[in-house]
Amino acid sequence: MKTGDKLFCGDGRSGFIDRALASPLYFALLILSCAIPYIFGAYEVGFWLCAVFMSLALVLTRNILPSFAAFIFCTISVIEQYGITYEEIFGYAGVLAVVIPALIYHIFRYRKGRRGYKPGRMFLPQAAVSAALLLGGAGSISAEEYFALSPAYYVLFLGVALLAIMVFCDCDLPFDRGYVSAYIADVLIAAAALFSLMWLIAFLKDGGSEFPYRQWKNNAGNFMLLAMPLTLWRGISSRIKAAHLFFALLQLALVFLSGSRGSTLIMALIFLPSLITYFVFMKDRARLLTEAALLAAAFFVFAALFLLDGAKKLVDFIENMDIFDGNGREELYEVGIENIFSHPLFGVGIGYRNDEVWQLNDMAVFWYHSTPIQIFASMGALGGAAYLWQLIARLKLVRLNAFSLSVLWGFLGFEGYSCVNTGDFTPLPFALLVVMLFLVLERYNCDLPRLDEGEGVDFVRAY
């Protein structure tokens, strides 16, 4: 396969830069770039470091995955700043002076490989979602609400802007199925590792007496719902299977200890099919069973001895089985259902406000904390049809292989939790992350409408 780009060599080999940006060292640097500033509360430092990594990756390679990984870590680096104001957001605008030139360089430097691009299977469903978002609230929402900064951001970055980003990523996503699947899995595993480290830091900073409460526990739960099945999938071909199995169990334990009831319930539900997939596709099963038995025994001993008030949390969890966490979501659902019946065709729009029920901060919209209610209340039947099309298109990409099933379990877990949370309506990182997962799944299952000569790039598995 011929290409004029020195970093995209043929004959199944990739350049040094691509191997370096797929190495454990690169992910370790991203983790440390967020974790060390987190210790000191210097969140902007972590953000800038990850932005620099993203810019370097854009300049050095056409491969979009390393810069995508750095971007995901950019979003995690500032996750402690819940309720961020416009002033704080604009304080980060200086990073554009670094990222935009790198992006422009990337677009023009690697333009030859994009000739003849044709959209994949996810393009039209996302375009339909974009249209539904733009039309949401037609006939009911005021111009002031529709064009307000926060709703405009959500409408664009869940819709048209996300569609443009999807096309850009699809153009520069490698064709090697092994490479892209391993890379996206490692991005999620690294994100889960960062959250684990952040919880440890928070535990120590809070005095080390009980598991720390953090507002971002639900965000961490969303990441780990997507990451846990892929952690087990990576373990299938790894020489350190026990480490992957242990980390999957650790994610389950951390989500439980965090106090996020919704993500705990969903994590428990998807853990079993994920584990079954792990065992079914494992070849060295005798060794695996021995490792699994020893690891499970060690894990439960560890949990009993060291996980602080884990037993008390379990009792409290069972006695207070309320996935709504007693935070007034029932009232949000009632408002949402009322809006659905009042405006069945186009909904009330993303910019809808109801200050009597919820006083929104600068970057919030009226979240109903339930994806189905959010879709039909905000966009009506039109939105329901668009999102249903997108869901069906995504599920049609799934095949009976270990990677597809692992993506499926994580996706179903994410969507299940989004029924009582805001995951689907958080553009960055979650909407983008799910879009990228299914672009990779499309690559992995070779379910592409085109494979024009000169567009694909051979990559080596750097694992």
XYZ file of C-alpha atoms in Angstrom:
463
model
C 0.000 0.000 0.000
C 1.621 3.223 -1.148
C 1.635 6.486 0.716
C 3.764 9.605 0.622
C 3.705 9.989 4.405
C 6.910 8.804 6.071
C 5.051 8.042 9.284
C 2.679 5.669 7.496
C 4.985 3.015 6.095
C 3.763 0.068 4.083
C 4.441 -3.659 4.396
C 2.598 -3.901 7.714
C 5.025 -1.610 9.537
C 4.449 1.791 11.083
C 6.930 4.501 11.891
C 8.649 5.032 15.203
C 6.310 7.888 16.144
C 3.204 5.749 15.727
C 4.701 2.949 17.801
C 5.749 5.408 20.504
C 2.291 6.985 20.646
C 0.732 3.538 21.069
C 3.125 2.446 23.801
C 2.409 2.037 27.530
C 4.825 4.929 28.113
C 2.573 7.356 26.230
C -0.461 6.348 28.267
C 1.585 6.534 31.474
C 2.605 10.100 30.587
C -1.029 11.066 30.009
C -2.051 9.543 33.343
C 0.745 11.285 35.250
C 0.042 14.583 33.470
C -3.412 14.537 35.065
C -2.687 12.766 38.361
C 0.242 14.865 39.612
C -1.505 18.248 39.093
C -4.612 16.717 40.706
C -2.641 16.244 43.935
C -2.090 20.004 44.165
C -5.430 21.093 42.720
C -3.629 22.557 39.696
C -6.185 21.258 37.201
C -5.243 23.769 34.507
C -1.685 22.367 34.477
C -2.966 18.878 33.662
C -5.221 20.338 30.989
C -2.348 22.201 29.336
C -0.007 19.196 29.452
C -2.585 16.967 27.759
C -3.319 19.707 25.211
C 0.389 19.842 24.351
C 0.437 16.062 23.854
C -2.640 16.356 21.639
C -1.037 19.088 19.534
C 2.201 17.138 19.134
C 0.281 14.050 18.037
C -1.665 16.091 15.471
C 1.578 17.382 14.003
C 3.568 14.153 14.067
C 1.116 11.645 12.615
C -1.995 11.323 10.516
C -3.220 8.661 12.939
C -5.970 10.400 14.925
C -6.012 7.989 17.872
C -3.067 9.448 19.876
C -4.514 12.966 19.744
C -7.956 11.559 20.563
C -6.482 9.861 23.638
C -4.883 13.120 24.778
C -8.177 14.951 24.267
C -10.031 12.453 26.465
C -7.471 13.077 29.199
C -7.932 16.831 28.744
C -11.581 16.396 29.714
C -10.698 14.285 32.761
C -8.034 16.714 33.975
C -10.644 19.375 34.806
C -13.394 17.036 35.997
C -13.099 18.272 39.584
C -14.368 21.684 38.464
C -18.035 20.814 38.740
C -20.302 23.782 38.130
C -17.665 25.575 36.087
C -18.513 29.171 35.150
C -18.140 30.966 31.819
C -15.196 32.929 33.234
C -13.383 29.718 34.178
C -14.082 28.209 30.764
C -12.756 31.266 28.946
C -9.660 31.011 31.116
C -8.768 27.850 29.203
C -9.230 29.508 25.809
C -5.506 30.200 25.541
C -4.957 26.546 24.723
C -6.502 27.211 21.306
C -3.346 29.121 20.370
C -1.521 25.789 20.542
C -4.187 23.369 19.327
C -5.617 25.263 16.331
C -2.283 25.714 14.477
C -1.525 22.025 15.093
C -4.966 21.064 13.773
C -4.595 23.231 10.662
C -1.156 21.746 10.009
C -2.565 18.230 10.433
C -5.446 18.848 8.029
C -3.201 20.133 5.233
C -0.131 17.974 5.891
C -2.026 14.689 5.621
C -4.688 15.722 3.095
C -3.643 13.305 0.323
C -4.815 10.225 2.193
C -8.342 11.605 2.494
C -9.085 11.785 -1.227
C -12.092 9.744 -2.266
C -13.507 9.605 1.253
C -17.064 8.319 1.518
C -19.031 8.379 4.765
C -19.465 5.187 6.766
C -22.631 3.658 8.156
C -22.798 6.003 11.139
C -22.971 9.192 9.054
C -26.674 9.332 8.155
C -27.978 8.384 11.626
C -25.786 11.077 13.196
C -27.004 13.563 10.573
C -30.591 12.696 11.531
C -29.781 13.252 15.214
C -28.208 16.600 14.285
C -31.379 17.668 12.481
C -33.564 16.585 15.405
C -31.441 18.612 17.820
C -31.679 21.718 15.626
C -35.462 21.352 15.278
C -36.056 20.493 18.928
C -38.454 22.939 20.551
C -39.779 24.301 17.246
C -42.934 26.251 17.986
C -42.455 26.284 21.758
C -38.995 27.551 22.720
C -38.134 31.255 22.735
C -35.299 32.651 20.621
C -33.506 33.721 23.800
C -33.539 30.161 25.159
C -32.692 28.584 21.798
C -29.631 30.765 21.117
C -28.299 30.908 24.685
C -24.639 29.889 24.904
C -25.058 26.691 26.905
C -27.935 25.165 24.841
C -26.169 26.170 21.620
C -23.078 24.256 22.759
C -25.095 21.114 23.477
C -27.118 21.306 20.263
C -23.978 21.741 18.156
C -21.659 19.307 19.918
C -24.268 16.575 20.185
C -25.235 17.193 16.573
C -23.624 19.058 13.679
C -20.223 19.656 15.295
C -20.056 16.043 16.475
C -20.908 14.945 12.931
C -18.005 17.019 11.573
C -15.648 15.610 14.216
C -16.831 12.099 13.364
C -16.023 12.605 9.666
C -12.609 14.057 10.539
C -11.789 11.115 12.821
C -13.107 8.603 10.293
C -10.788 10.053 7.640
C -7.685 9.617 9.786
C -8.546 6.423 11.637
C -6.181 3.570 10.649
C -7.605 0.558 8.851
C -5.688 -2.082 10.818
C -8.423 -3.771 12.864
C -6.055 -5.110 15.499
C -4.391 -1.752 16.023
C -7.507 0.399 16.329
C -9.370 -2.034 18.587
C -6.425 -2.408 20.973
C -5.851 1.349 21.003
C -9.417 2.370 21.862
C -9.484 -0.287 24.580
C -6.236 1.036 26.029
C -7.581 4.600 26.031
C -10.492 3.487 28.201
C -8.325 1.279 30.418
C -5.911 4.174 30.957
C -8.834 6.475 31.818
C -10.091 3.921 34.355
C -6.564 3.687 35.786
C -6.455 7.477 36.142
C -9.757 7.540 38.026
C -8.476 4.756 40.290
C -5.402 6.844 41.033
C -7.502 9.970 41.599
C -9.628 8.105 44.137
C -6.468 6.982 45.920
C -5.198 10.569 45.994
C -8.569 11.819 47.249
C -8.587 9.088 49.912
C -5.192 10.169 51.201
C -6.036 13.885 51.026
C -9.249 13.314 53.009
C -7.388 11.655 55.851
C -7.573 7.998 54.839
C -10.486 7.106 57.117
C -13.245 6.341 54.623
C -13.786 6.126 50.886
C -13.932 9.698 49.538
C -17.042 11.231 48.040
C -16.449 13.112 44.815
C -18.967 14.806 42.541
C -17.353 13.115 39.526
C -18.222 9.602 40.744
C -20.915 9.318 38.063
C -18.455 10.352 35.340
C -16.003 7.750 36.590
C -18.820 5.208 36.570
C -19.565 5.973 32.917
C -15.916 5.521 31.953
C -15.604 2.259 33.866
C -18.818 0.848 32.405
C -17.229 1.238 28.969
C -13.746 0.202 30.134
C -14.412 -2.898 32.246
C -15.523 -5.260 29.418
C -12.629 -4.083 27.235
C -10.220 -4.618 30.137
C -11.240 -8.278 30.126
C -11.040 -8.378 26.313
C -7.447 -7.149 26.408
C -6.721 -9.854 28.943
C -7.702 -12.591 26.493
C -4.555 -12.096 24.399
C -2.332 -10.752 27.176
C 0.479 -12.638 28.879
C -0.587 -11.090 32.178
C -4.198 -12.230 32.197
C -4.471 -12.084 35.974
C -3.641 -8.364 35.972
C -6.489 -7.577 33.581
C -8.911 -9.730 35.539
C -7.866 -8.030 38.770
C -8.261 -4.556 37.284
C -11.746 -5.417 35.999
C -12.709 -6.536 39.516
C -11.115 -3.407 40.965
C -13.244 -1.203 38.710
C -16.353 -3.018 39.928
C -15.283 -2.488 43.552
C -14.423 1.195 43.068
C -17.744 2.001 41.426
C -19.528 0.307 44.329
C -17.466 2.098 46.982
C -17.954 5.452 45.251
C -21.615 5.384 46.239
C -22.971 5.615 42.696
C -25.908 3.217 43.018
C -27.011 3.408 39.398
C -23.600 2.608 37.928
C -23.042 -0.117 40.556
C -26.238 -1.922 39.572
C -25.476 -1.673 35.864
C -21.817 -2.653 36.359
C -22.915 -5.769 38.238
C -25.324 -6.643 35.412
C -22.748 -6.357 32.614
C -19.909 -7.963 34.579
C -21.337 -11.476 34.155
C -21.686 -11.416 30.320
C -18.284 -9.706 30.107
C -16.734 -12.459 32.222
C -18.484 -15.161 30.170
C -17.103 -13.588 26.979
C -13.653 -13.583 28.582
C -13.833 -17.294 29.431
C -15.429 -18.400 26.142
C -12.776 -16.776 23.963
C -9.866 -17.699 26.234
C -7.672 -20.466 24.808
C -5.498 -21.399 27.799
C -8.459 -22.169 30.037
C -6.730 -24.444 32.557
C -4.264 -21.717 33.458
C -7.020 -19.146 33.394
C -9.211 -21.076 35.832
C -6.331 -21.446 38.269
C -5.479 -17.753 38.022
C -9.120 -16.762 38.347
C -9.656 -18.876 41.470
C -6.521 -17.565 43.174
C -7.262 -14.012 42.141
C -10.866 -14.156 43.328
C -9.779 -15.527 46.701
C -7.110 -12.841 47.060
C -9.551 -10.137 46.010
C -12.198 -11.086 48.574
C -9.602 -11.310 51.334
C -8.340 -7.878 50.312
C -11.883 -6.512 50.273
C -12.671 -7.922 53.702
C -9.496 -6.605 55.312
C -8.705 -3.328 53.605
C -11.687 -1.784 51.886
C -12.632 0.217 54.950
C -16.382 0.325 55.417
C -17.143 -1.912 52.443
C -19.386 -4.253 54.457
C -21.346 -1.347 55.905
C -21.711 0.177 52.433
C -23.095 -3.121 51.119
C -25.690 -3.294 53.896
C -26.673 0.337 53.333
C -26.816 -0.228 49.589
C -29.229 -3.154 49.941
C -31.371 -1.418 52.563
C -31.614 1.766 50.494
C -31.965 0.377 46.993
C -32.657 3.702 45.280
C -30.891 4.303 41.988
C -32.142 7.885 42.041
C -29.966 8.561 45.129
C -32.816 10.525 46.703
C -31.848 13.653 44.777
C -35.182 14.732 43.335
C -34.895 13.022 39.950
C -38.476 11.801 40.248
C -39.599 15.428 39.962
C -37.430 15.874 36.854
C -39.063 12.798 35.312
C -42.522 14.179 36.053
C -41.633 17.467 34.348
C -40.182 15.550 31.394
C -43.258 13.378 30.922
C -45.475 16.462 31.117
C -43.354 18.139 28.414
C -43.552 15.026 26.217
C -47.343 15.063 26.218
C -47.516 18.847 25.852
C -45.157 18.967 22.824
C -45.172 15.492 21.239
C -43.710 16.309 17.812
C -40.671 18.569 18.401
C -40.454 18.663 22.195
C -39.517 21.739 24.212
C -35.905 21.991 23.002
C -32.515 21.572 24.645
C -32.683 25.204 25.798
C -35.802 24.637 27.911
C -35.586 26.117 31.420
C -37.675 25.601 34.536
C -36.051 27.565 37.344
C -38.737 26.523 39.824
C -37.501 22.939 39.568
C -33.797 23.435 38.882
C -31.549 26.499 38.975
C -29.014 25.822 36.221
C -25.335 26.739 36.415
C -23.584 28.393 33.473
C -22.748 25.284 31.445
C -25.805 23.168 32.274
C -29.023 22.540 30.415
C -32.234 21.145 31.860
C -31.167 17.534 32.184
C -33.969 15.128 33.000
C -31.313 12.590 34.034
C -32.795 9.985 31.706
C -31.881 9.540 28.051
C -35.349 8.377 26.845
C -37.109 11.232 28.637
C -34.474 13.744 27.494
C -34.887 12.700 23.857
C -38.683 12.820 23.735
C -39.069 15.867 25.993
C -36.416 17.893 24.155
C -36.987 16.720 20.560
C -40.322 14.929 20.561
C -41.176 12.079 18.217
C -38.695 13.423 15.656
C -35.846 12.992 18.133
C -37.113 9.574 19.161
C -37.047 8.385 15.542
C -33.545 9.799 14.932
C -32.005 8.283 18.066
C -33.742 4.955 17.429
C -32.227 4.870 13.928
C -28.804 5.587 15.395
C -29.219 2.850 18.017
C -30.256 0.256 15.433
C -27.380 1.240 13.123
C -24.913 0.796 15.980
C -26.291 -2.575 17.045
C -26.150 -3.820 13.441
C -22.356 -3.410 13.542
C -22.012 -6.033 16.291
C -20.682 -9.461 15.291
C -20.054 -12.659 17.242
C -16.440 -11.965 18.154
C -14.854 -11.054 21.467
C -14.217 -7.393 20.662
C -17.721 -6.752 19.314
C -19.331 -8.374 22.329
C -17.105 -6.467 24.745
C -18.023 -3.167 23.077
C -21.677 -4.236 23.189
C -21.648 -4.994 26.933
C -19.964 -1.678 27.684
C -22.347 0.222 25.414
C -25.428 -1.435 26.920
C -24.096 -0.647 30.377
C -23.479 2.968 29.421
C -26.948 3.296 27.900
C -28.552 1.527 30.852
C -26.942 3.958 33.264
C -27.896 6.864 31.007
C -31.526 5.970 31.706
C -30.948 7.502 35.165
C -28.060 9.823 34.295
C -26.865 12.353 31.704
C -24.221 10.278 29.876
C -25.677 10.441 26.362
C -26.195 14.196 26.644
C -22.650 15.004 27.722
C -21.009 15.871 24.381
C -17.421 15.856 25.598
C -16.215 13.307 26.360
C -19.033 10.737 26.341
C -20.920 11.388 23.091
C -17.591 11.651 21.244
C -16.241 8.548 22.973
C -19.237 6.434 21.942
C -18.997 7.748 18.367
C -15.327 6.752 18.230
C -16.068 3.300 19.683
C -18.453 2.531 16.849
C -16.127 3.935 14.192
C -13.534 1.496 15.519
C -16.088 -1.325 15.593
C -16.915 -0.580 11.963
C -13.208 -0.882 11.139
C -12.797 -4.025 13.215
C -15.622 -5.885 11.503
C -14.530 -4.671 8.059
C -18.012 -3.287 7.577
C -16.913 -0.331 5.474
C -18.555 0.931 2.272
C -15.155 1.690 0.763
C -11.527 0.567 0.896
C -10.030 2.699 -1.871
C -6.384 2.073 -2.651
C -4.137 4.651 -1.097
C -6.547 5.571 1.708
C -5.698 2.828 4.149
C -2.558 2.696 6.227
C -0.927 -0.424 7.605
C -0.071 -0.294 11.276
C 1.859 -2.720 13.421
C 0.373 -3.876 16.691
C 2.528 -2.146 19.265
C 1.682 -4.598 22.020
